[in-house]
Amino acid sequence: MLRRIASLSVRTPSLSPAPLLTSFTNRLVESLSITPPPPLAFDAPAASSSSSPSTSSLSDDLFDSLWFAVPKSKISRSKKRIKNQRYKLKNKTHIHKDPVTGEWTERHRLPINWKFYLREDGYGPKNRGDKIDVEEEE
C-alpha cells in the first residue's frame, strides 16, 4: 500500500518528441503553478491535458499576457556615461594670453582685436616695441 501511494506522488518526466522550448516552458509552468501555454505551431500534439476546460480560457489569457510581458534590455548607467563622453566639448589646451592685446586667444590664431596689430597706415605689422592702447567695448 505504501509503495502505491509513493509511486502516485512522484511524477515521472514524459518522453515526448516536443522541442526544448516546450519542455522548458512546461517545467517553468509547473514551478510557477500556472497552466501551460497554448500549443505552438511546431509543437507535437499533446496526449493528455492536465488543466480543466473551464479554467483554461482564463489561464490562457493570463499566460498570454505573461508570455509577451518580457523585460527589454536596458543600457546600464556606466554604458550611458561612456556613450555621452564623445559628445562633450573637448578641453582646449592651446590657449594663451596675447602679449600685445592682453586677450586670451588660441595659439596661431589672431585675437578678436586683430586690427590693433596693423600699423596706422593699414599695411604690415606694428613694431614689437610699440605699445597698443586697447579700447574696451561696452
Coordinates of N, CA and C in Angstrom, one line a residue:
M1 N 0.8 -1.2 0.0 CA 0.0 0.0 0.0 C 0.9 1.3 0.0
L2 N 1.9 1.3 0.8 CA 2.8 2.5 0.9 C 3.5 2.7 -0.4
R3 N 3.9 1.6 -1.1 CA 4.5 1.7 -2.4 C 3.6 2.4 -3.4
R4 N 2.4 2.0 -3.4 CA 1.5 2.6 -4.4 C 1.2 4.1 -4.1
I5 N 1.1 4.5 -2.9 CA 1.0 5.9 -2.6 C 2.2 6.7 -3.0
A6 N 3.4 6.1 -2.7 CA 4.7 6.8 -3.1 C 4.8 6.9 -4.6
S7 N 4.4 5.9 -5.3 CA 4.5 5.9 -6.7 C 3.5 6.9 -7.4
L8 N 2.4 7.2 -6.7 CA 1.5 8.2 -7.2 C 1.9 9.6 -7.0
S9 N 2.7 9.8 -5.9 CA 3.1 11.2 -5.6 C 4.3 11.6 -6.5
V10 N 5.1 10.7 -6.9 CA 6.3 11.0 -7.7 C 5.8 11.1 -9.2
R11 N 6.2 12.2 -9.8 CA 5.9 12.4 -11.2 C 7.1 12.0 -12.1
T12 N 6.9 11.3 -13.1 CA 8.0 10.9 -14.0 C 7.9 11.8 -15.2
P13 N 9.0 12.2 -15.7 CA 9.0 13.1 -16.9 C 8.5 12.3 -18.1
S14 N 7.7 13.0 -18.9 CA 7.2 12.3 -20.1 C 8.2 12.4 -21.2
L15 N 8.3 11.4 -22.0 CA 9.2 11.3 -23.1 C 8.5 11.6 -24.4
S16 N 8.2 12.9 -24.6 CA 7.5 13.3 -25.9 C 8.5 13.9 -26.8
P17 N 8.3 13.9 -28.1 CA 9.2 14.5 -29.1 C 9.0 16.0 -29.2
A18 N 8.7 16.7 -28.2 CA 8.5 18.1 -28.2 C 9.9 18.8 -28.2
P19 N 10.0 20.0 -28.7 CA 11.2 20.8 -28.7 C 11.6 21.2 -27.3
L20 N 12.9 21.6 -27.2 CA 13.4 22.0 -25.9 C 12.6 23.2 -25.3
L21 N 12.2 24.1 -26.1 CA 11.4 25.2 -25.6 C 10.2 24.8 -24.9
T22 N 9.5 23.8 -25.4 CA 8.2 23.3 -24.8 C 8.5 22.7 -23.5
S23 N 9.6 21.9 -23.4 CA 9.9 21.2 -22.2 C 10.3 22.2 -21.1
F24 N 11.0 23.3 -21.5 CA 11.4 24.3 -20.6 C 10.2 25.0 -20.1
T25 N 9.3 25.4 -21.0 CA 8.1 26.1 -20.5 C 7.2 25.2 -19.6
N26 N 7.2 23.9 -19.9 CA 6.4 23.0 -19.1 C 7.0 23.0 -17.6
R27 N 8.3 22.9 -17.5 CA 8.9 22.9 -16.2 C 8.7 24.3 -15.5
L28 N 8.8 25.3 -16.3 CA 8.5 26.7 -15.7 C 7.1 26.8 -15.2
V29 N 6.2 26.3 -16.0 CA 4.8 26.4 -15.6 C 4.5 25.5 -14.4
E30 N 5.1 24.4 -14.3 CA 4.9 23.5 -13.1 C 5.5 24.2 -11.9
S31 N 6.7 24.9 -12.0 CA 7.3 25.5 -10.9 C 6.5 26.7 -10.4
L32 N 5.9 27.4 -11.4 CA 5.1 28.6 -11.0 C 3.6 28.3 -10.8
S33 N 3.2 27.1 -11.0 CA 1.8 26.6 -10.8 C 0.9 27.4 -11.7
I34 N 1.2 27.6 -12.9 CA 0.4 28.3 -13.9 C 0.1 27.2 -15.0
T35 N -1.0 27.4 -15.6 CA -1.4 26.4 -16.7 C -0.5 26.6 -17.9
P36 N -0.3 25.6 -18.7 CA 0.6 25.6 -19.8 C 0.1 26.6 -20.9
P37 N 1.0 27.1 -21.8 CA 0.6 28.0 -22.8 C -0.1 27.2 -23.9
P38 N -0.8 27.9 -24.8 CA -1.5 27.2 -25.9 C -0.4 26.6 -26.8
P39 N -0.7 25.5 -27.4 CA 0.3 24.8 -28.3 C 0.7 25.7 -29.4
L40 N 2.0 25.7 -29.7 CA 2.6 26.5 -30.8 C 2.5 25.7 -32.1
A41 N 2.8 26.3 -33.2 CA 2.7 25.6 -34.5 C 3.6 24.4 -34.6
F42 N 4.8 24.5 -34.0 CA 5.8 23.4 -34.1 C 5.7 22.4 -33.0
D43 N 4.8 22.5 -32.1 CA 4.6 21.5 -31.0 C 4.0 20.2 -31.5
A44 N 4.4 19.2 -30.8 CA 3.7 17.9 -31.1 C 2.4 17.9 -30.4
P45 N 1.4 17.2 -30.9 CA 0.1 17.2 -30.3 C 0.2 16.5 -28.9
A46 N -0.5 17.1 -27.9 CA -0.4 16.6 -26.6 C -1.3 15.4 -26.4
A47 N -0.9 14.4 -25.7 CA -1.6 13.2 -25.5 C -2.8 13.4 -24.5
S48 N -2.5 14.2 -23.4 CA -3.5 14.4 -22.4 C -3.3 15.8 -21.9
S49 N -4.4 16.5 -21.5 CA -4.2 17.8 -20.9 C -4.5 17.7 -19.4
S50 N -3.7 18.5 -18.6 CA -3.8 18.4 -17.2 C -4.7 19.4 -16.6
S51 N -5.1 20.5 -17.4 CA -6.0 21.5 -16.9 C -7.4 21.3 -17.3
S52 N -8.3 21.8 -16.4 CA -9.7 21.6 -16.7 C -10.1 22.6 -17.8
P53 N -11.1 22.3 -18.6 CA -11.5 23.2 -19.7 C -12.2 24.5 -19.3
S54 N -12.8 24.5 -18.1 CA -13.4 25.7 -17.6 C -12.4 26.8 -17.2
T55 N -11.3 26.5 -16.7 CA -10.3 27.5 -16.3 C -9.3 27.7 -17.4
S56 N -9.3 26.9 -18.5 CA -8.3 27.0 -19.5 C -8.3 28.3 -20.2
S57 N -9.5 28.9 -20.5 CA -9.6 30.1 -21.3 C -9.0 31.3 -20.4
L58 N -9.4 31.3 -19.2 CA -8.9 32.4 -18.3 C -7.4 32.3 -18.1
S59 N -6.9 31.0 -17.9 CA -5.5 30.9 -17.7 C -4.7 31.1 -18.9
D60 N -5.3 30.8 -20.1 CA -4.6 31.1 -21.4 C -4.4 32.6 -21.6
D61 N -5.4 33.3 -21.3 CA -5.3 34.8 -21.4 C -4.3 35.3 -20.4
L62 N -4.2 34.8 -19.2 CA -3.2 35.2 -18.2 C -1.9 34.8 -18.7
F63 N -1.7 33.6 -19.2 CA -0.4 33.2 -19.7 C 0.1 34.0 -20.9
D64 N -0.9 34.3 -21.8 CA -0.5 35.1 -23.0 C 0.0 36.4 -22.6
S65 N -0.6 37.1 -21.6 CA -0.1 38.4 -21.1 C 1.3 38.2 -20.5
L66 N 1.5 37.1 -19.8 CA 2.8 36.9 -19.2 C 3.9 36.5 -20.2
W67 N 3.4 35.9 -21.3 CA 4.3 35.4 -22.3 C 4.9 36.6 -23.1
F68 N 4.1 37.6 -23.3 CA 4.6 38.8 -24.1 C 5.1 39.9 -23.2
A69 N 5.0 39.8 -21.9 CA 5.5 40.8 -21.0 C 6.9 40.5 -20.6
V70 N 7.8 40.6 -21.5 CA 9.2 40.3 -21.3 C 10.0 41.6 -21.1
P71 N 10.9 41.6 -20.1 CA 11.6 42.9 -19.9 C 12.6 43.1 -21.1
K72 N 12.7 44.3 -21.5 CA 13.6 44.7 -22.6 C 15.0 44.9 -22.1
S73 N 16.0 44.8 -22.9 CA 17.3 45.0 -22.5 C 17.5 46.5 -22.2
K74 N 18.2 46.8 -21.1 CA 18.4 48.1 -20.7 C 19.9 48.4 -20.8
I75 N 20.2 49.7 -21.1 CA 21.6 50.2 -21.1 C 21.9 50.7 -19.7
S76 N 23.0 50.1 -19.2 CA 23.4 50.5 -17.8 C 23.9 51.9 -17.7
R77 N 23.9 52.5 -16.5 CA 24.4 53.8 -16.3 C 25.8 54.0 -16.8
S78 N 26.7 53.0 -16.5 CA 28.1 53.2 -16.9 C 28.2 53.2 -18.4
K79 N 27.4 52.4 -19.1 CA 27.4 52.5 -20.6 C 26.9 53.8 -21.1
K80 N 25.9 54.4 -20.5 CA 25.4 55.7 -20.9 C 26.5 56.8 -20.7
R81 N 27.2 56.7 -19.6 CA 28.3 57.6 -19.3 C 29.4 57.5 -20.4
I82 N 29.7 56.3 -20.8 CA 30.7 56.1 -21.8 C 30.3 56.7 -23.1
K83 N 29.0 56.5 -23.5 CA 28.5 57.0 -24.7 C 28.4 58.5 -24.7
N84 N 28.1 59.1 -23.6 CA 28.0 60.6 -23.6 C 29.3 61.3 -23.6
Q85 N 30.4 60.6 -23.3 CA 31.7 61.2 -23.3 C 32.1 61.8 -24.6
R86 N 31.7 61.1 -25.7 CA 32.1 61.6 -27.0 C 31.4 62.9 -27.5
Y87 N 30.3 63.2 -26.8 CA 29.5 64.4 -27.2 C 29.9 65.6 -26.4
K88 N 30.7 65.4 -25.4 CA 31.2 66.6 -24.6 C 32.2 67.4 -25.4
L89 N 32.3 68.7 -25.0 CA 33.3 69.6 -25.6 C 34.6 69.2 -25.1
K90 N 35.6 69.2 -26.0 CA 37.0 68.9 -25.6 C 37.6 70.1 -24.9
N91 N 38.4 69.9 -23.9 CA 39.2 71.0 -23.3 C 40.3 71.5 -24.2
K92 N 40.4 72.8 -24.4 CA 41.4 73.3 -25.2 C 42.6 73.6 -24.4
T93 N 43.8 73.0 -24.8 CA 45.0 73.2 -24.0 C 45.9 74.2 -24.7
H94 N 45.6 74.7 -25.9 CA 46.4 75.6 -26.6 C 46.0 77.1 -26.6
I95 N 45.5 77.5 -25.4 CA 45.1 78.8 -25.2 C 46.2 79.6 -24.4
H96 N 46.5 80.8 -24.8 CA 47.4 81.6 -24.1 C 47.0 83.1 -24.1
K97 N 47.6 83.8 -23.3 CA 47.3 85.3 -23.2 C 48.2 86.0 -24.2
D98 N 47.5 86.8 -25.0 CA 48.3 87.5 -26.1 C 49.1 88.6 -25.4
P99 N 50.4 88.7 -25.7 CA 51.2 89.7 -25.0 C 50.9 91.1 -25.5
V100 N 50.4 91.3 -26.7 CA 50.1 92.6 -27.2 C 48.8 93.2 -26.7
T101 N 47.7 92.4 -26.9 CA 46.4 92.9 -26.6 C 46.0 92.5 -25.2
G102 N 46.6 91.5 -24.6 CA 46.2 91.0 -23.3 C 45.0 90.1 -23.3
E103 N 44.5 89.7 -24.4 CA 43.3 88.8 -24.5 C 43.7 87.4 -24.5
W104 N 42.8 86.5 -24.1 CA 43.0 85.1 -24.2 C 42.7 84.6 -25.6
T105 N 43.6 84.0 -26.3 CA 43.4 83.5 -27.6 C 44.0 82.1 -27.8
E106 N 43.6 81.5 -28.9 CA 44.2 80.2 -29.2 C 45.6 80.5 -29.9
R107 N 46.5 79.6 -29.7 CA 47.8 79.8 -30.4 C 47.6 79.7 -31.9
H108 N 48.4 80.5 -32.6 CA 48.4 80.5 -34.0 C 47.1 81.0 -34.6
R109 N 46.4 81.8 -33.8 CA 45.1 82.4 -34.3 C 45.2 83.9 -33.9
L110 N 44.6 84.7 -34.7 CA 44.5 86.1 -34.4 C 43.5 86.4 -33.3
P111 N 43.7 87.3 -32.4 CA 42.7 87.6 -31.4 C 41.6 88.4 -32.0
I112 N 40.6 88.7 -31.2 CA 39.4 89.4 -31.7 C 39.8 90.8 -32.1
N113 N 40.7 91.5 -31.4 CA 41.1 92.8 -31.8 C 42.4 92.7 -32.7
W114 N 42.3 91.9 -33.7 CA 43.5 91.7 -34.6 C 43.9 93.0 -35.3
K115 N 43.0 94.0 -35.5 CA 43.3 95.2 -36.2 C 44.3 96.1 -35.4
F116 N 44.5 95.8 -34.1 CA 45.5 96.6 -33.4 C 46.9 96.1 -33.7
Y117 N 47.0 95.0 -34.4 CA 48.4 94.6 -34.9 C 48.9 95.3 -36.1
L118 N 48.0 96.0 -36.8 CA 48.3 96.7 -38.0 C 48.9 98.1 -37.7
R119 N 49.8 98.6 -38.6 CA 50.2 100.0 -38.5 C 49.1 101.0 -38.8
E120 N 49.4 102.2 -38.5 CA 48.3 103.2 -38.7 C 48.0 103.4 -40.2
D121 N 48.9 103.1 -41.1 CA 48.6 103.2 -42.5 C 47.8 102.0 -43.0
G122 N 47.7 101.0 -42.2 CA 46.9 99.8 -42.5 C 47.7 98.7 -43.1
Y123 N 49.0 98.9 -43.4 CA 49.8 97.8 -44.1 C 50.9 97.3 -43.1
G124 N 51.0 96.0 -43.0 CA 52.1 95.4 -42.2 C 51.9 95.5 -40.7
P125 N 52.7 94.7 -40.0 CA 52.5 94.7 -38.5 C 53.2 95.9 -37.9
K126 N 52.8 96.2 -36.7 CA 53.5 97.2 -35.9 C 54.8 96.7 -35.4
N127 N 55.6 97.6 -35.0 CA 56.9 97.2 -34.4 C 56.6 96.6 -33.0
R128 N 57.5 95.7 -32.6 CA 57.2 95.0 -31.4 C 57.3 95.9 -30.2
G129 N 58.1 96.9 -30.2 CA 58.3 97.8 -29.1 C 57.1 98.8 -28.9
D130 N 56.3 98.9 -29.9 CA 55.2 99.9 -29.8 C 54.1 99.3 -28.8
K131 N 53.6 100.2 -28.0 CA 52.5 99.8 -27.1 C 51.2 100.1 -27.8
I132 N 50.2 99.3 -27.5 CA 48.9 99.4 -28.2 C 47.9 99.7 -27.1
D133 N 47.1 100.8 -27.4 CA 46.1 101.1 -26.5 C 44.8 100.4 -26.9
V134 N 44.3 99.6 -26.1 CA 43.1 98.8 -26.5 C 41.9 99.5 -25.8
E135 N 40.9 99.9 -26.6 CA 39.7 100.5 -26.1 C 38.7 99.4 -25.7
E136 N 38.2 99.5 -24.5 CA 37.2 98.5 -24.1 C 35.8 98.8 -24.6
E137 N 35.2 97.8 -25.2 CA 33.8 98.0 -25.7 C 32.8 97.6 -24.7
E138 N 31.7 98.4 -24.6 CA 30.7 98.1 -23.6 C 29.4 97.7 -24.2

